[in-house]
Amino acid sequence: MKFFSGSAASFPLFVASTWAADFVTSGGQIFTPGFAILDAPQPGTPLGGDTIEVALDVSANGKLNLPPYDPDSPSLIHNITIFLYSYETGRNFTITNGTASENNASLGDIMLSEPGSTVKHVKWTWPDCLIGDGKPDSSDSDRGDYNISIRQSFRLNDEDHYTIFDVPISVTNSIEFVGNNPTCDSVSNPLLTPEEIDAEAANSIGVLFAPGDATVIQQTTGSGAGSMVFEWKSAAVGLMTLTAFHFFSL
Ligand SMILES: *[C@@H]1O[C@H](CO)[C@@H](O)[C@H](O)[C@H]1NC(C)=O
Ligand SMILES: *[C@@H]1O[C@H](CO)[C@@H](O)[C@H](O)[C@H]1NC(C)=O
Ligand SMILES: *[C@@H]1O[C@H](CO)[C@@H](O)[C@H](O)[C@H]1NC(C)=O
Ligand SMILES: *[C@@H]1O[C@H](CO)[C@@H](O)[C@H](O)[C@H]1NC(C)=O
Ligand SMILES: *[C@@H]1O[C@H](CO)[C@@H](O)[C@H](O)[C@H]1NC(C)=O
């Protein structure tokens, strides 16, 4: 039995509200309906540069083993896919769907990247229609407000889930041509309506593994007779600070 004796109580738990969604954050981390914890970017951040970088802890801060998993384990991550979409520009790009496309225009399985590391740094070269600087300069610009949509397919204690976690960011910082920017069409998907996606139903499990969450993770490692059962249980949080604050629209 593994106990999380960490300093949960020393990090205040923030429930941050924004124009679109509430975020549960603590110590700079953003908790999701799944094992992944978002380290960066923070919601509402203006982004640019050569790549967009999404830093995800895929172990619920060390509580879930890293792959390769025991396929029979009661808890594991099947896969994580990430899209970048906007109802304002009508775009829905693939950052990763598990299968790398030519020149990593969209990325392969992030769970296999950086083996041994609980944090996966997903770096994706901006597609060409996002090149520019500043706010969108015309109504047909593809720059502007987007969501990074993190989709987790996982098994928790023998139950399968598929959850959707959207993080608002804006593509307003400078993005230059770096030579291998994929064409937008090569990484585009149809844009579905919120009703078709129904994130609320998908996310009925709620945000997991924030400080104070008592979810017990049952998991096995290895196979056959050598199989070991681990459980992670959170320590009770003695002192918890609840603070609400707002992100301002840019
Ligand atoms: C993710 O895993 C689920 C469950 O095994 C599977 O149905 C789905 O096709 C997988 N998706 C990807 C992109 O691998
Ligand atoms: C981002 O997602 C929220 C729902 O999670 C949605 O209300 C909002 O319109 C999306 N923003 C953009 C720019 O598409
Ligand atoms: C694609 O990314 C993977 C993982 O970072 C890397 O191993 C591979 O060399 C890259 N392929 C290309 C064509 O850049
Ligand atoms: C993954 O995304 C790329 C780019 O959008 C697409 O070409 C490819 O068909 C997708 N693959 C799968 C298995 O969905
Ligand atoms: C974006 O495309 C992916 C892959 O087709 C899909 O699963 C996802 O629901 C789409 N997102 C939106 C907002 O339409």
mmCIF file with all atom_site columns, N, CA, C and O in Angstrom, residues 109-153:
data_model
loop_
_atom_site.group_PDB
_atom_site.id
_atom_site.type_symbol
_atom_site.label_atom_id
_atom_site.label_alt_id
_atom_site.label_comp_id
_atom_site.label_asym_id
_atom_site.label_entity_id
_atom_site.label_seq_id
_atom_site.pdbx_PDB_ins_code
_atom_site.Cartn_x
_atom_site.Cartn_y
_atom_site.Cartn_z
_atom_site.occupancy
_atom_site.B_iso_or_equiv
_atom_site.pdbx_formal_charge
_atom_site.auth_seq_id
_atom_site.auth_comp_id
_atom_site.auth_asym_id
_atom_site.auth_atom_id
_atom_site.pdbx_PDB_model_num
ATOM 1   N N  . ASP A 1 109 ? 2.070   8.715  -30.229 1.00 0.00 ? 109 ASP A N  1
ATOM 2   C CA . ASP A 1 109 ? 1.572   8.409  -28.880 1.00 0.00 ? 109 ASP A CA 1
ATOM 3   C C  . ASP A 1 109 ? 2.418   9.102  -27.810 1.00 0.00 ? 109 ASP A C  1
ATOM 4   O O  . ASP A 1 109 ? 3.571   8.739  -27.578 1.00 0.00 ? 109 ASP A O  1
ATOM 5   N N  . ILE A 1 110 ? 1.832   10.080 -27.127 1.00 0.00 ? 110 ILE A N  1
ATOM 6   C CA . ILE A 1 110 ? 2.607   10.828 -26.129 1.00 0.00 ? 110 ILE A CA 1
ATOM 7   C C  . ILE A 1 110 ? 2.985   9.966  -24.932 1.00 0.00 ? 110 ILE A C  1
ATOM 8   O O  . ILE A 1 110 ? 3.959   10.262 -24.243 1.00 0.00 ? 110 ILE A O  1
ATOM 9   N N  . MET A 1 111 ? 2.230   8.900  -24.676 1.00 0.00 ? 111 MET A N  1
ATOM 10  C CA . MET A 1 111 ? 2.545   8.045  -23.520 1.00 0.00 ? 111 MET A CA 1
ATOM 11  C C  . MET A 1 111 ? 3.889   7.348  -23.706 1.00 0.00 ? 111 MET A C  1
ATOM 12  O O  . MET A 1 111 ? 4.525   6.942  -22.745 1.00 0.00 ? 111 MET A O  1
ATOM 13  N N  . LEU A 1 112 ? 4.311   7.194  -24.972 1.00 0.00 ? 112 LEU A N  1
ATOM 14  C CA . LEU A 1 112 ? 5.587   6.524  -25.249 1.00 0.00 ? 112 LEU A CA 1
ATOM 15  C C  . LEU A 1 112 ? 6.747   7.512  -25.355 1.00 0.00 ? 112 LEU A C  1
ATOM 16  O O  . LEU A 1 112 ? 7.904   7.111  -25.448 1.00 0.00 ? 112 LEU A O  1
ATOM 17  N N  . SER A 1 113 ? 6.432   8.804  -25.348 1.00 0.00 ? 113 SER A N  1
ATOM 18  C CA . SER A 1 113 ? 7.502   9.797  -25.439 1.00 0.00 ? 113 SER A CA 1
ATOM 19  C C  . SER A 1 113 ? 8.155   9.968  -24.063 1.00 0.00 ? 113 SER A C  1
ATOM 20  O O  . SER A 1 113 ? 7.542   9.656  -23.034 1.00 0.00 ? 113 SER A O  1
ATOM 21  N N  . GLU A 1 114 ? 9.392   10.427 -24.058 1.00 0.00 ? 114 GLU A N  1
ATOM 22  C CA . GLU A 1 114 ? 10.123  10.660 -22.798 1.00 0.00 ? 114 GLU A CA 1
ATOM 23  C C  . GLU A 1 114 ? 9.942   9.506  -21.805 1.00 0.00 ? 114 GLU A C  1
ATOM 24  O O  . GLU A 1 114 ? 9.439   9.717  -20.692 1.00 0.00 ? 114 GLU A O  1
ATOM 25  N N  . PRO A 1 115 ? 10.336  8.277  -22.208 1.00 0.00 ? 115 PRO A N  1
ATOM 26  C CA . PRO A 1 115 ? 10.114  7.127  -21.327 1.00 0.00 ? 115 PRO A CA 1
ATOM 27  C C  . PRO A 1 115 ? 10.763  7.355  -19.962 1.00 0.00 ? 115 PRO A C  1
ATOM 28  O O  . PRO A 1 115 ? 11.837  7.926  -19.863 1.00 0.00 ? 115 PRO A O  1
ATOM 29  N N  . GLY A 1 116 ? 10.086  6.943  -18.922 1.00 0.00 ? 116 GLY A N  1
ATOM 30  C CA . GLY A 1 116 ? 10.626  7.116  -17.576 1.00 0.00 ? 116 GLY A CA 1
ATOM 31  C C  . GLY A 1 116 ? 10.232  8.446  -16.953 1.00 0.00 ? 116 GLY A C  1
ATOM 32  O O  . GLY A 1 116 ? 10.374  8.634  -15.753 1.00 0.00 ? 116 GLY A O  1
ATOM 33  N N  . SER A 1 117 ? 9.743   9.356  -17.777 1.00 0.00 ? 117 SER A N  1
ATOM 34  C CA . SER A 1 117 ? 9.357   10.661 -17.237 1.00 0.00 ? 117 SER A CA 1
ATOM 35  C C  . SER A 1 117 ? 7.852   10.708 -17.016 1.00 0.00 ? 117 SER A C  1
ATOM 36  O O  . SER A 1 117 ? 7.071   10.354 -17.907 1.00 0.00 ? 117 SER A O  1
ATOM 37  N N  . THR A 1 118 ? 7.453   11.153 -15.836 1.00 0.00 ? 118 THR A N  1
ATOM 38  C CA . THR A 1 118 ? 6.020   11.247 -15.540 1.00 0.00 ? 118 THR A CA 1
ATOM 39  C C  . THR A 1 118 ? 5.396   12.450 -16.247 1.00 0.00 ? 118 THR A C  1
ATOM 40  O O  . THR A 1 118 ? 4.192   12.508 -16.425 1.00 0.00 ? 118 THR A O  1
ATOM 41  N N  . VAL A 1 119 ? 6.252   13.413 -16.649 1.00 0.00 ? 119 VAL A N  1
ATOM 42  C CA . VAL A 1 119 ? 5.733   14.594 -17.347 1.00 0.00 ? 119 VAL A CA 1
ATOM 43  C C  . VAL A 1 119 ? 6.084   14.491 -18.829 1.00 0.00 ? 119 VAL A C  1
ATOM 44  O O  . VAL A 1 119 ? 7.247   14.298 -19.186 1.00 0.00 ? 119 VAL A O  1
ATOM 45  N N  . LYS A 1 120 ? 5.084   14.570 -19.678 1.00 0.00 ? 120 LYS A N  1
ATOM 46  C CA . LYS A 1 120 ? 5.294   14.544 -21.125 1.00 0.00 ? 120 LYS A CA 1
ATOM 47  C C  . LYS A 1 120 ? 5.202   15.981 -21.645 1.00 0.00 ? 120 LYS A C  1
ATOM 48  O O  . LYS A 1 120 ? 4.219   16.681 -21.372 1.00 0.00 ? 120 LYS A O  1
ATOM 49  N N  . HIS A 1 121 ? 6.245   16.393 -22.344 1.00 0.00 ? 121 HIS A N  1
ATOM 50  C CA . HIS A 1 121 ? 6.272   17.743 -22.921 1.00 0.00 ? 121 HIS A CA 1
ATOM 51  C C  . HIS A 1 121 ? 5.908   17.621 -24.391 1.00 0.00 ? 121 HIS A C  1
ATOM 52  O O  . HIS A 1 121 ? 6.734   17.224 -25.206 1.00 0.00 ? 121 HIS A O  1
ATOM 53  N N  . VAL A 1 122 ? 4.671   17.914 -24.674 1.00 0.00 ? 122 VAL A N  1
ATOM 54  C CA . VAL A 1 122 ? 4.163   17.736 -26.034 1.00 0.00 ? 122 VAL A CA 1
ATOM 55  C C  . VAL A 1 122 ? 4.467   19.004 -26.807 1.00 0.00 ? 122 VAL A C  1
ATOM 56  O O  . VAL A 1 122 ? 3.926   20.070 -26.499 1.00 0.00 ? 122 VAL A O  1
ATOM 57  N N  . LYS A 1 123 ? 5.372   18.903 -27.787 1.00 0.00 ? 123 LYS A N  1
ATOM 58  C CA . LYS A 1 123 ? 5.764   20.081 -28.562 1.00 0.00 ? 123 LYS A CA 1
ATOM 59  C C  . LYS A 1 123 ? 5.311   19.905 -30.001 1.00 0.00 ? 123 LYS A C  1
ATOM 60  O O  . LYS A 1 123 ? 5.735   18.956 -30.663 1.00 0.00 ? 123 LYS A O  1
ATOM 61  N N  . TRP A 1 124 ? 4.483   20.805 -30.440 1.00 0.00 ? 124 TRP A N  1
ATOM 62  C CA . TRP A 1 124 ? 3.880   20.679 -31.760 1.00 0.00 ? 124 TRP A CA 1
ATOM 63  C C  . TRP A 1 124 ? 4.133   21.963 -32.553 1.00 0.00 ? 124 TRP A C  1
ATOM 64  O O  . TRP A 1 124 ? 3.894   23.063 -32.059 1.00 0.00 ? 124 TRP A O  1
ATOM 65  N N  . THR A 1 125 ? 4.651   21.777 -33.753 1.00 0.00 ? 125 THR A N  1
ATOM 66  C CA . THR A 1 125 ? 4.935   22.938 -34.612 1.00 0.00 ? 125 THR A CA 1
ATOM 67  C C  . THR A 1 125 ? 3.611   23.537 -35.100 1.00 0.00 ? 125 THR A C  1
ATOM 68  O O  . THR A 1 125 ? 2.771   22.828 -35.651 1.00 0.00 ? 125 THR A O  1
ATOM 69  N N  . TRP A 1 126 ? 3.459   24.834 -34.890 1.00 0.00 ? 126 TRP A N  1
ATOM 70  C CA . TRP A 1 126 ? 2.223   25.526 -35.287 1.00 0.00 ? 126 TRP A CA 1
ATOM 71  C C  . TRP A 1 126 ? 1.960   25.314 -36.776 1.00 0.00 ? 126 TRP A C  1
ATOM 72  O O  . TRP A 1 126 ? 2.878   25.448 -37.592 1.00 0.00 ? 126 TRP A O  1
ATOM 73  N N  . PRO A 1 127 ? 0.726   25.066 -37.149 1.00 0.00 ? 127 PRO A N  1
ATOM 74  C CA . PRO A 1 127 ? 0.424   24.956 -38.584 1.00 0.00 ? 127 PRO A CA 1
ATOM 75  C C  . PRO A 1 127 ? 0.460   26.334 -39.259 1.00 0.00 ? 127 PRO A C  1
ATOM 76  O O  . PRO A 1 127 ? 0.347   27.364 -38.589 1.00 0.00 ? 127 PRO A O  1
ATOM 77  N N  . ASP A 1 128 ? 0.655   26.334 -40.566 1.00 0.00 ? 128 ASP A N  1
ATOM 78  C CA . ASP A 1 128 ? 1.016   27.576 -41.272 1.00 0.00 ? 128 ASP A CA 1
ATOM 79  C C  . ASP A 1 128 ? -0.005  28.710 -41.186 1.00 0.00 ? 128 ASP A C  1
ATOM 80  O O  . ASP A 1 128 ? 0.383   29.875 -41.193 1.00 0.00 ? 128 ASP A O  1
ATOM 81  N N  . CYS A 1 129 ? -1.282  28.373 -41.066 1.00 0.00 ? 129 CYS A N  1
ATOM 82  C CA . CYS A 1 129 ? -2.266  29.471 -41.047 1.00 0.00 ? 129 CYS A CA 1
ATOM 83  C C  . CYS A 1 129 ? -2.271  30.243 -39.728 1.00 0.00 ? 129 CYS A C  1
ATOM 84  O O  . CYS A 1 129 ? -2.981  31.249 -39.608 1.00 0.00 ? 129 CYS A O  1
ATOM 85  N N  . LEU A 1 130 ? -1.478  29.790 -38.736 1.00 0.00 ? 130 LEU A N  1
ATOM 86  C CA . LEU A 1 130 ? -1.409  30.525 -37.468 1.00 0.00 ? 130 LEU A CA 1
ATOM 87  C C  . LEU A 1 130 ? -0.191  31.450 -37.409 1.00 0.00 ? 130 LEU A C  1
ATOM 88  O O  . LEU A 1 130 ? 0.006   32.169 -36.420 1.00 0.00 ? 130 LEU A O  1
ATOM 89  N N  . ILE A 1 131 ? 0.609   31.439 -38.489 1.00 0.00 ? 131 ILE A N  1
ATOM 90  C CA . ILE A 1 131 ? 1.778   32.325 -38.540 1.00 0.00 ? 131 ILE A CA 1
ATOM 91  C C  . ILE A 1 131 ? 1.297   33.775 -38.561 1.00 0.00 ? 131 ILE A C  1
ATOM 92  O O  . ILE A 1 131 ? 0.310   34.112 -39.233 1.00 0.00 ? 131 ILE A O  1
ATOM 93  N N  . GLY A 1 132 ? 1.985   34.618 -37.772 1.00 0.00 ? 132 GLY A N  1
ATOM 94  C CA . GLY A 1 132 ? 1.597   36.025 -37.694 1.00 0.00 ? 132 GLY A CA 1
ATOM 95  C C  . GLY A 1 132 ? 2.032   36.585 -36.367 1.00 0.00 ? 132 GLY A C  1
ATOM 96  O O  . GLY A 1 132 ? 2.762   35.940 -35.612 1.00 0.00 ? 132 GLY A O  1
ATOM 97  N N  . ASP A 1 133 ? 1.575   37.769 -36.077 1.00 0.00 ? 133 ASP A N  1
ATOM 98  C CA . ASP A 1 133 ? 1.958   38.420 -34.820 1.00 0.00 ? 133 ASP A CA 1
ATOM 99  C C  . ASP A 1 133 ? 0.779   39.252 -34.335 1.00 0.00 ? 133 ASP A C  1
ATOM 100 O O  . ASP A 1 133 ? 0.157   39.960 -35.112 1.00 0.00 ? 133 ASP A O  1
ATOM 101 N N  . GLY A 1 134 ? 0.471   39.141 -33.052 1.00 0.00 ? 134 GLY A N  1
ATOM 102 C CA . GLY A 1 134 ? -0.594  39.943 -32.460 1.00 0.00 ? 134 GLY A CA 1
ATOM 103 C C  . GLY A 1 134 ? -1.969  39.337 -32.673 1.00 0.00 ? 134 GLY A C  1
ATOM 104 O O  . GLY A 1 134 ? -2.106  38.178 -33.085 1.00 0.00 ? 134 GLY A O  1
ATOM 105 N N  . LYS A 1 135 ? -2.962  40.170 -32.382 1.00 0.00 ? 135 LYS A N  1
ATOM 106 C CA . LYS A 1 135 ? -4.350  39.714 -32.498 1.00 0.00 ? 135 LYS A CA 1
ATOM 107 C C  . LYS A 1 135 ? -4.713  39.520 -33.972 1.00 0.00 ? 135 LYS A C  1
ATOM 108 O O  . LYS A 1 135 ? -4.034  40.053 -34.850 1.00 0.00 ? 135 LYS A O  1
ATOM 109 N N  . PRO A 1 136 ? -5.787  38.765 -34.238 1.00 0.00 ? 136 PRO A N  1
ATOM 110 C CA . PRO A 1 136 ? -6.174  38.568 -35.641 1.00 0.00 ? 136 PRO A CA 1
ATOM 111 C C  . PRO A 1 136 ? -6.388  39.912 -36.335 1.00 0.00 ? 136 PRO A C  1
ATOM 112 O O  . PRO A 1 136 ? -6.985  40.810 -35.762 1.00 0.00 ? 136 PRO A O  1
ATOM 113 N N  . ASP A 1 137 ? -5.835  40.057 -37.558 1.00 0.00 ? 137 ASP A N  1
ATOM 114 C CA . ASP A 1 137 ? -5.903  41.358 -38.225 1.00 0.00 ? 137 ASP A CA 1
ATOM 115 C C  . ASP A 1 137 ? -7.010  41.434 -39.269 1.00 0.00 ? 137 ASP A C  1
ATOM 116 O O  . ASP A 1 137 ? -7.199  42.455 -39.909 1.00 0.00 ? 137 ASP A O  1
ATOM 117 N N  . SER A 1 138 ? -7.727  40.322 -39.445 1.00 0.00 ? 138 SER A N  1
ATOM 118 C CA . SER A 1 138 ? -8.872  40.382 -40.354 1.00 0.00 ? 138 SER A CA 1
ATOM 119 C C  . SER A 1 138 ? -9.862  39.300 -39.928 1.00 0.00 ? 138 SER A C  1
ATOM 120 O O  . SER A 1 138 ? -9.511  38.402 -39.162 1.00 0.00 ? 138 SER A O  1
ATOM 121 N N  . SER A 1 139 ? -11.075 39.410 -40.417 1.00 0.00 ? 139 SER A N  1
ATOM 122 C CA . SER A 1 139 ? -12.111 38.481 -39.956 1.00 0.00 ? 139 SER A CA 1
ATOM 123 C C  . SER A 1 139 ? -11.865 37.068 -40.484 1.00 0.00 ? 139 SER A C  1
ATOM 124 O O  . SER A 1 139 ? -12.404 36.109 -39.942 1.00 0.00 ? 139 SER A O  1
ATOM 125 N N  . ASP A 1 140 ? -11.042 36.921 -41.526 1.00 0.00 ? 140 ASP A N  1
ATOM 126 C CA . ASP A 1 140 ? -10.777 35.559 -41.999 1.00 0.00 ? 140 ASP A CA 1
ATOM 127 C C  . ASP A 1 140 ? -9.456  34.998 -41.461 1.00 0.00 ? 140 ASP A C  1
ATOM 128 O O  . ASP A 1 140 ? -9.005  33.935 -41.874 1.00 0.00 ? 140 ASP A O  1
ATOM 129 N N  . SER A 1 141 ? -8.858  35.699 -40.478 1.00 0.00 ? 141 SER A N  1
ATOM 130 C CA . SER A 1 141 ? -7.632  35.189 -39.855 1.00 0.00 ? 141 SER A CA 1
ATOM 131 C C  . SER A 1 141 ? -7.947  33.942 -39.042 1.00 0.00 ? 141 SER A C  1
ATOM 132 O O  . SER A 1 141 ? -9.026  33.814 -38.461 1.00 0.00 ? 141 SER A O  1
ATOM 133 N N  . ASP A 1 142 ? -7.003  33.010 -39.015 1.00 0.00 ? 142 ASP A N  1
ATOM 134 C CA . ASP A 1 142 ? -7.168  31.814 -38.180 1.00 0.00 ? 142 ASP A CA 1
ATOM 135 C C  . ASP A 1 142 ? -6.576  32.003 -36.796 1.00 0.00 ? 142 ASP A C  1
ATOM 136 O O  . ASP A 1 142 ? -6.647  31.114 -35.959 1.00 0.00 ? 142 ASP A O  1
ATOM 137 N N  . ARG A 1 143 ? -5.961  33.157 -36.542 1.00 0.00 ? 143 ARG A N  1
ATOM 138 C CA . ARG A 1 143 ? -5.398  33.415 -35.220 1.00 0.00 ? 143 ARG A CA 1
ATOM 139 C C  . ARG A 1 143 ? -6.503  33.865 -34.269 1.00 0.00 ? 143 ARG A C  1
ATOM 140 O O  . ARG A 1 143 ? -7.598  34.223 -34.688 1.00 0.00 ? 143 ARG A O  1
ATOM 141 N N  . GLY A 1 144 ? -6.195  33.834 -32.968 1.00 0.00 ? 144 GLY A N  1
ATOM 142 C CA . GLY A 1 144 ? -7.177  34.283 -31.981 1.00 0.00 ? 144 GLY A CA 1
ATOM 143 C C  . GLY A 1 144 ? -7.343  33.277 -30.851 1.00 0.00 ? 144 GLY A C  1
ATOM 144 O O  . GLY A 1 144 ? -6.393  32.578 -30.496 1.00 0.00 ? 144 GLY A O  1
ATOM 145 N N  . ASP A 1 145 ? -8.552  33.211 -30.314 1.00 0.00 ? 145 ASP A N  1
ATOM 146 C CA . ASP A 1 145 ? -8.809  32.357 -29.147 1.00 0.00 ? 145 ASP A CA 1
ATOM 147 C C  . ASP A 1 145 ? -9.021  30.897 -29.552 1.00 0.00 ? 145 ASP A C  1
ATOM 148 O O  . ASP A 1 145 ? -9.742  30.612 -30.514 1.00 0.00 ? 145 ASP A O  1
ATOM 149 N N  . TYR A 1 146 ? -8.399  30.008 -28.809 1.00 0.00 ? 146 TYR A N  1
ATOM 150 C CA . TYR A 1 146 ? -8.522  28.563 -29.047 1.00 0.00 ? 146 TYR A CA 1
ATOM 151 C C  . TYR A 1 146 ? -8.700  27.834 -27.728 1.00 0.00 ? 146 TYR A C  1
ATOM 152 O O  . TYR A 1 146 ? -8.473  28.413 -26.652 1.00 0.00 ? 146 TYR A O  1
ATOM 153 N N  . ASN A 1 147 ? -9.080  26.565 -27.823 1.00 0.00 ? 147 ASN A N  1
ATOM 154 C CA . ASN A 1 147 ? -8.998  25.648 -26.682 1.00 0.00 ? 147 ASN A CA 1
ATOM 155 C C  . ASN A 1 147 ? -8.016  24.549 -27.024 1.00 0.00 ? 147 ASN A C  1
ATOM 156 O O  . ASN A 1 147 ? -8.052  23.998 -28.130 1.00 0.00 ? 147 ASN A O  1
ATOM 157 N N  . ILE A 1 148 ? -7.161  24.216 -26.060 1.00 0.00 ? 148 ILE A N  1
ATOM 158 C CA . ILE A 1 148 ? -6.403  22.971 -26.151 1.00 0.00 ? 148 ILE A CA 1
ATOM 159 C C  . ILE A 1 148 ? -7.322  21.927 -25.547 1.00 0.00 ? 148 ILE A C  1
ATOM 160 O O  . ILE A 1 148 ? -7.734  22.040 -24.388 1.00 0.00 ? 148 ILE A O  1
ATOM 161 N N  . SER A 1 149 ? -7.695  20.927 -26.342 1.00 0.00 ? 149 SER A N  1
ATOM 162 C CA . SER A 1 149 ? -8.660  19.928 -25.880 1.00 0.00 ? 149 SER A CA 1
ATOM 163 C C  . SER A 1 149 ? -7.939  18.617 -25.594 1.00 0.00 ? 149 SER A C  1
ATOM 164 O O  . SER A 1 149 ? -7.431  17.967 -26.501 1.00 0.00 ? 149 SER A O  1
ATOM 165 N N  . ILE A 1 150 ? -7.870  18.262 -24.317 1.00 0.00 ? 150 ILE A N  1
ATOM 166 C CA . ILE A 1 150 ? -7.129  17.077 -23.889 1.00 0.00 ? 150 ILE A CA 1
ATOM 167 C C  . ILE A 1 150 ? -8.128  15.963 -23.629 1.00 0.00 ? 150 ILE A C  1
ATOM 168 O O  . ILE A 1 150 ? -8.993  16.082 -22.754 1.00 0.00 ? 150 ILE A O  1
ATOM 169 N N  . ARG A 1 151 ? -8.033  14.910 -24.435 1.00 0.00 ? 151 ARG A N  1
ATOM 170 C CA . ARG A 1 151 ? -8.978  13.799 -24.321 1.00 0.00 ? 151 ARG A CA 1
ATOM 171 C C  . ARG A 1 151 ? -8.268  12.598 -23.712 1.00 0.00 ? 151 ARG A C  1
ATOM 172 O O  . ARG A 1 151 ? -7.279  12.121 -24.263 1.00 0.00 ? 151 ARG A O  1
ATOM 173 N N  . GLN A 1 152 ? -8.774  12.116 -22.602 1.00 0.00 ? 152 GLN A N  1
ATOM 174 C CA . GLN A 1 152 ? -8.149  10.978 -21.922 1.00 0.00 ? 152 GLN A CA 1
ATOM 175 C C  . GLN A 1 152 ? -9.051  9.761  -21.995 1.00 0.00 ? 152 GLN A C  1
ATOM 176 O O  . GLN A 1 152 ? -10.205 9.812  -21.583 1.00 0.00 ? 152 GLN A O  1
ATOM 177 N N  . SER A 1 153 ? -8.490  8.682  -22.515 1.00 0.00 ? 153 SER A N  1
ATOM 178 C CA . SER A 1 153 ? -9.184  7.394  -22.498 1.00 0.00 ? 153 SER A CA 1
ATOM 179 C C  . SER A 1 153 ? -8.451  6.549  -21.458 1.00 0.00 ? 153 SER A C  1
ATOM 180 O O  . SER A 1 153 ? -7.259  6.286  -21.606 1.00 0.00 ? 153 SER A O  1
#
